[in-house]
Short mmCIF file of C-alpha atoms in Angstrom, two decimals:
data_model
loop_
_atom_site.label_atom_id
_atom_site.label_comp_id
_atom_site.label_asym_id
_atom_site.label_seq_id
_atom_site.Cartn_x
_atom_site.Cartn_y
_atom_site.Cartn_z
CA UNK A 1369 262.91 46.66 153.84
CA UNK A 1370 264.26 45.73 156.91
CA UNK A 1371 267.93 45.90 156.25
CA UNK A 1372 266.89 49.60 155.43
CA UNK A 1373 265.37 49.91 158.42
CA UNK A 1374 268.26 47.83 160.54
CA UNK A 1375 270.77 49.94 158.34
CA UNK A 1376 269.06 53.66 159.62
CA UNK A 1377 269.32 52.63 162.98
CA UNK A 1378 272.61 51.66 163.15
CA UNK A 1379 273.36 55.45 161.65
CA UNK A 1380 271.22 56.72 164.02
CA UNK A 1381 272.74 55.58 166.93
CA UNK A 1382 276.40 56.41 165.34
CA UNK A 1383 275.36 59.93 165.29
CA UNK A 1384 273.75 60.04 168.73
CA UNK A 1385 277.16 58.57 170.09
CA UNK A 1386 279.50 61.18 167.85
CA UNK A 1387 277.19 64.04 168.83
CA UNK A 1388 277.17 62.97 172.44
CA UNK A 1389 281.23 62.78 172.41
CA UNK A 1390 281.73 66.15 170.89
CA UNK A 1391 279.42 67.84 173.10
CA UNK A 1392 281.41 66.26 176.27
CA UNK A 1393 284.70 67.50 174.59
CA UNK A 1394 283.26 71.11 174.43
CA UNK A 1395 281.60 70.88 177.86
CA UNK A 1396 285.11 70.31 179.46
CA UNK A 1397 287.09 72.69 176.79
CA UNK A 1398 284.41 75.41 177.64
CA UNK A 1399 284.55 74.64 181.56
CA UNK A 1400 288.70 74.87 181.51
CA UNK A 1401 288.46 78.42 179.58
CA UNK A 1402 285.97 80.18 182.00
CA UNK A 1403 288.39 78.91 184.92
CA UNK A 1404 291.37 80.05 183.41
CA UNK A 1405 289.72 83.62 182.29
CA UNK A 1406 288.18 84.04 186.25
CA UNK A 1407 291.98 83.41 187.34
CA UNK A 1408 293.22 85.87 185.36
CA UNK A 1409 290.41 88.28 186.54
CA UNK A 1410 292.13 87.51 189.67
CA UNK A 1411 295.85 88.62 189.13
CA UNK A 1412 294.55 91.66 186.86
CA UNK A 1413 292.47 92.89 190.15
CA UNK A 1414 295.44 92.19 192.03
CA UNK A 1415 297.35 94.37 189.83
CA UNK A 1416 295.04 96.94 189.60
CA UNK A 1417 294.76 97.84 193.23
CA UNK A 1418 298.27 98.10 193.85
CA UNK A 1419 300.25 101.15 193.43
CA UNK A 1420 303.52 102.59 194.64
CA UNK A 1421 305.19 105.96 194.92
CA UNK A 1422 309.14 106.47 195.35
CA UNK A 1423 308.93 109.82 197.70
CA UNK A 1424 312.57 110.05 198.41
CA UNK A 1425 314.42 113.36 197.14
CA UNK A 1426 316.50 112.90 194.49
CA UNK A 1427 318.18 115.95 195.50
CA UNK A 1428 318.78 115.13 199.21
CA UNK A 1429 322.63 114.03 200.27
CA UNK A 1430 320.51 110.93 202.02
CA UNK A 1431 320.13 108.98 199.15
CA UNK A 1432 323.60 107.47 198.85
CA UNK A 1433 325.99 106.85 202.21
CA UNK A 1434 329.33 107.20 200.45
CA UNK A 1435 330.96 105.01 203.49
CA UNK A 1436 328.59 102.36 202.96
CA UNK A 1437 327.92 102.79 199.49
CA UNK A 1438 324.07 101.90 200.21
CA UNK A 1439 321.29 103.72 198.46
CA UNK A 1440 318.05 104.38 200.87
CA UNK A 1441 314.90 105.43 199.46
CA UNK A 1442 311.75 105.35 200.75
CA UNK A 1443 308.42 104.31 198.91
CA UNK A 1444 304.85 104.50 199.93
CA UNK A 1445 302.12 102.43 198.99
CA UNK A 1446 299.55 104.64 197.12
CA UNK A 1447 296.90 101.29 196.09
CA UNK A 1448 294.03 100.38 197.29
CA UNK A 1449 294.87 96.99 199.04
CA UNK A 1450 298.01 95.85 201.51
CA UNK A 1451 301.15 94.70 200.06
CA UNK A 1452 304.10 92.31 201.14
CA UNK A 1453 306.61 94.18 202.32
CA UNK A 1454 309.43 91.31 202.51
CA UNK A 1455 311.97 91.78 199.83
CA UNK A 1456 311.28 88.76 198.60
CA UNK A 1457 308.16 90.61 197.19
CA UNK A 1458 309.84 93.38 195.83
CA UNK A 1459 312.33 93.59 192.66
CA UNK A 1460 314.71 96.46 192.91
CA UNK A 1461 317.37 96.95 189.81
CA UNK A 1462 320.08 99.56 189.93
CA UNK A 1463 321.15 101.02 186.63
CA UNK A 1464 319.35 97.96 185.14
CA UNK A 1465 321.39 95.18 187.02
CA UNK A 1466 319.01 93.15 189.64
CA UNK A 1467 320.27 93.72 193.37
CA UNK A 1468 319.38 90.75 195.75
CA UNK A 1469 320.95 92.84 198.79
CA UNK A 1470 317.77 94.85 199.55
CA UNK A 1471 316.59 95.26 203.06
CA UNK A 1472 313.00 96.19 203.62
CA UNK A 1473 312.17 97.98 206.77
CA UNK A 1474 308.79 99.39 207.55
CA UNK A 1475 308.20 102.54 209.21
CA UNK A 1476 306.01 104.12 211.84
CA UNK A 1477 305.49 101.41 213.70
CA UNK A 1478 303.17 99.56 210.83
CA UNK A 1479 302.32 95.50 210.84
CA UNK A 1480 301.97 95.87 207.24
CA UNK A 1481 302.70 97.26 204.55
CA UNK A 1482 298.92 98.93 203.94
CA UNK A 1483 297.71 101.97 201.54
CA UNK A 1484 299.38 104.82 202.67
CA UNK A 1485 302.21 103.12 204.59
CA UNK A 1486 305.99 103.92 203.68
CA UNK A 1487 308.62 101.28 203.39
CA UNK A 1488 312.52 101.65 203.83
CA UNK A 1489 314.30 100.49 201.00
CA UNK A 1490 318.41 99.92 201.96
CA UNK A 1491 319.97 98.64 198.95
CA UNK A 1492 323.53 97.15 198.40
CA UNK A 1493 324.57 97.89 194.84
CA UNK A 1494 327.06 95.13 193.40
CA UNK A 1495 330.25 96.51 193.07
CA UNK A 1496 329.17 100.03 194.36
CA UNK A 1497 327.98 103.04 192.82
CA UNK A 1498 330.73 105.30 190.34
CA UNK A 1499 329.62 109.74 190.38
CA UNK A 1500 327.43 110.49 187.64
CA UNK A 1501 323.53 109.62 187.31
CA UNK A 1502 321.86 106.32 188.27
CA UNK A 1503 318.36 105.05 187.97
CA UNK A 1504 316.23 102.42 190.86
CA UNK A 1505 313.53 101.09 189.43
CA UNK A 1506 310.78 99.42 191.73
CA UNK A 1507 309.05 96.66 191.11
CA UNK A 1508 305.67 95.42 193.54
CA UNK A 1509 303.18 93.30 191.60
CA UNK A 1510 303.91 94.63 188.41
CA UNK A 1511 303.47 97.85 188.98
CA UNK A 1512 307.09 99.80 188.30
CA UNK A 1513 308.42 102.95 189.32
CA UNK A 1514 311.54 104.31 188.12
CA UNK A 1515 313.90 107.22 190.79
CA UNK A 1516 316.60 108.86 189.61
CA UNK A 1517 319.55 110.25 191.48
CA UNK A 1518 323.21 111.70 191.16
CA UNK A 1519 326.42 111.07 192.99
#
C-alpha cells in the first residue's frame, strides 16, 4: 500500500509542476499580446487624428514654374493633432515615381505644423515634367491624398 501511496504522490507533484509551467507560459504569452494590441491602439490613434487637405488649384498657372520645372502646392492640415512638417515626414510621389527633392516650408509665420496650418510643398520632379496630366499624391502618417494637374 505504500508504493501506491509513494506512486500517487510522485503523480501528484508531476502535475502540480506541468500545470505550474503552462500557466507561466500563458502568463507571459498573454502579457506580450495585451502590449502589442495597446501599441497598436497607439499608431491607429495616431492615424486617426491626422488628416490632410491639398488646397492648391489645379487650374491655377502656379502649380508648375516651367523655368524651374518645380511643382508647388500647398496642403493644410485638417486633423485633430500637430504634424511634422520636415520632409522627412512626408512622402510625395509624382505620377507614381517617389521624389526625394521636396522642400517643406511652413506658412504664416507657424512653429508647427498644427490643425489648420498650411504647408508649402516645392517639389523637384526627376527628369521634369512632359504637357499632358500628372497626379501628386501626399502621404502624412498614412493618410493619402491624391492632386491632379495639367501642363
Amino acid at each position: 500500500m505504500a508504493s501506491v501511496s509513494v506512486s500517487h504522490m510522485i503523480l501528484f507533484i508531476a502535475s502540480i509542476v506541468i500545470a505550474a509551467s503552462v500557466a507561466g507560459v500563458f502568463t507571459d504569452s498573454i502579457s506580450q499580446v495585451s502590449q502589442a494590441i495597446d501599441d497598436r491602439g497607439l499608431s491607429v490613434s495616431e492615424n486617426v487624428r491626422t488628416d490632410i487637405e491639398v488646397i492648391s488649384d489645379s487650374g491655377s498657372a502656379a502649380v508648375y514654374d516651367e523655368t524651374t520645372e518645380n511643382v508647388t502646392i500647398y496642403v493644410k492640415n485638417t486633423g485633430s493633432r500637430e504634424l511634422r512638417s520636415e520632409s522627412e515626414a512626408i512622402d510625395v510621389l509624382v505620377d507614381g515615381q517617389y521624389e526625394t527633392n521636396v522642400t517643406v516650408t511652413l506658412l504664416d509665420g507657424a512653429d508647427g505644423w498644427n490643425p489648420g496650418d498650411v504647408v508649402r510643398l516645392e517639389i523637384s520632379p526627376n527628369g521634369g515634367l512632359t504637357a499632358g496630366d500628372h497626379r501628386v499624391k501626399v502621404i502624412v502618417n498614412e493618410d493619402e491624398e491624391v492632386f491632379r494637374f495639367r501642363i
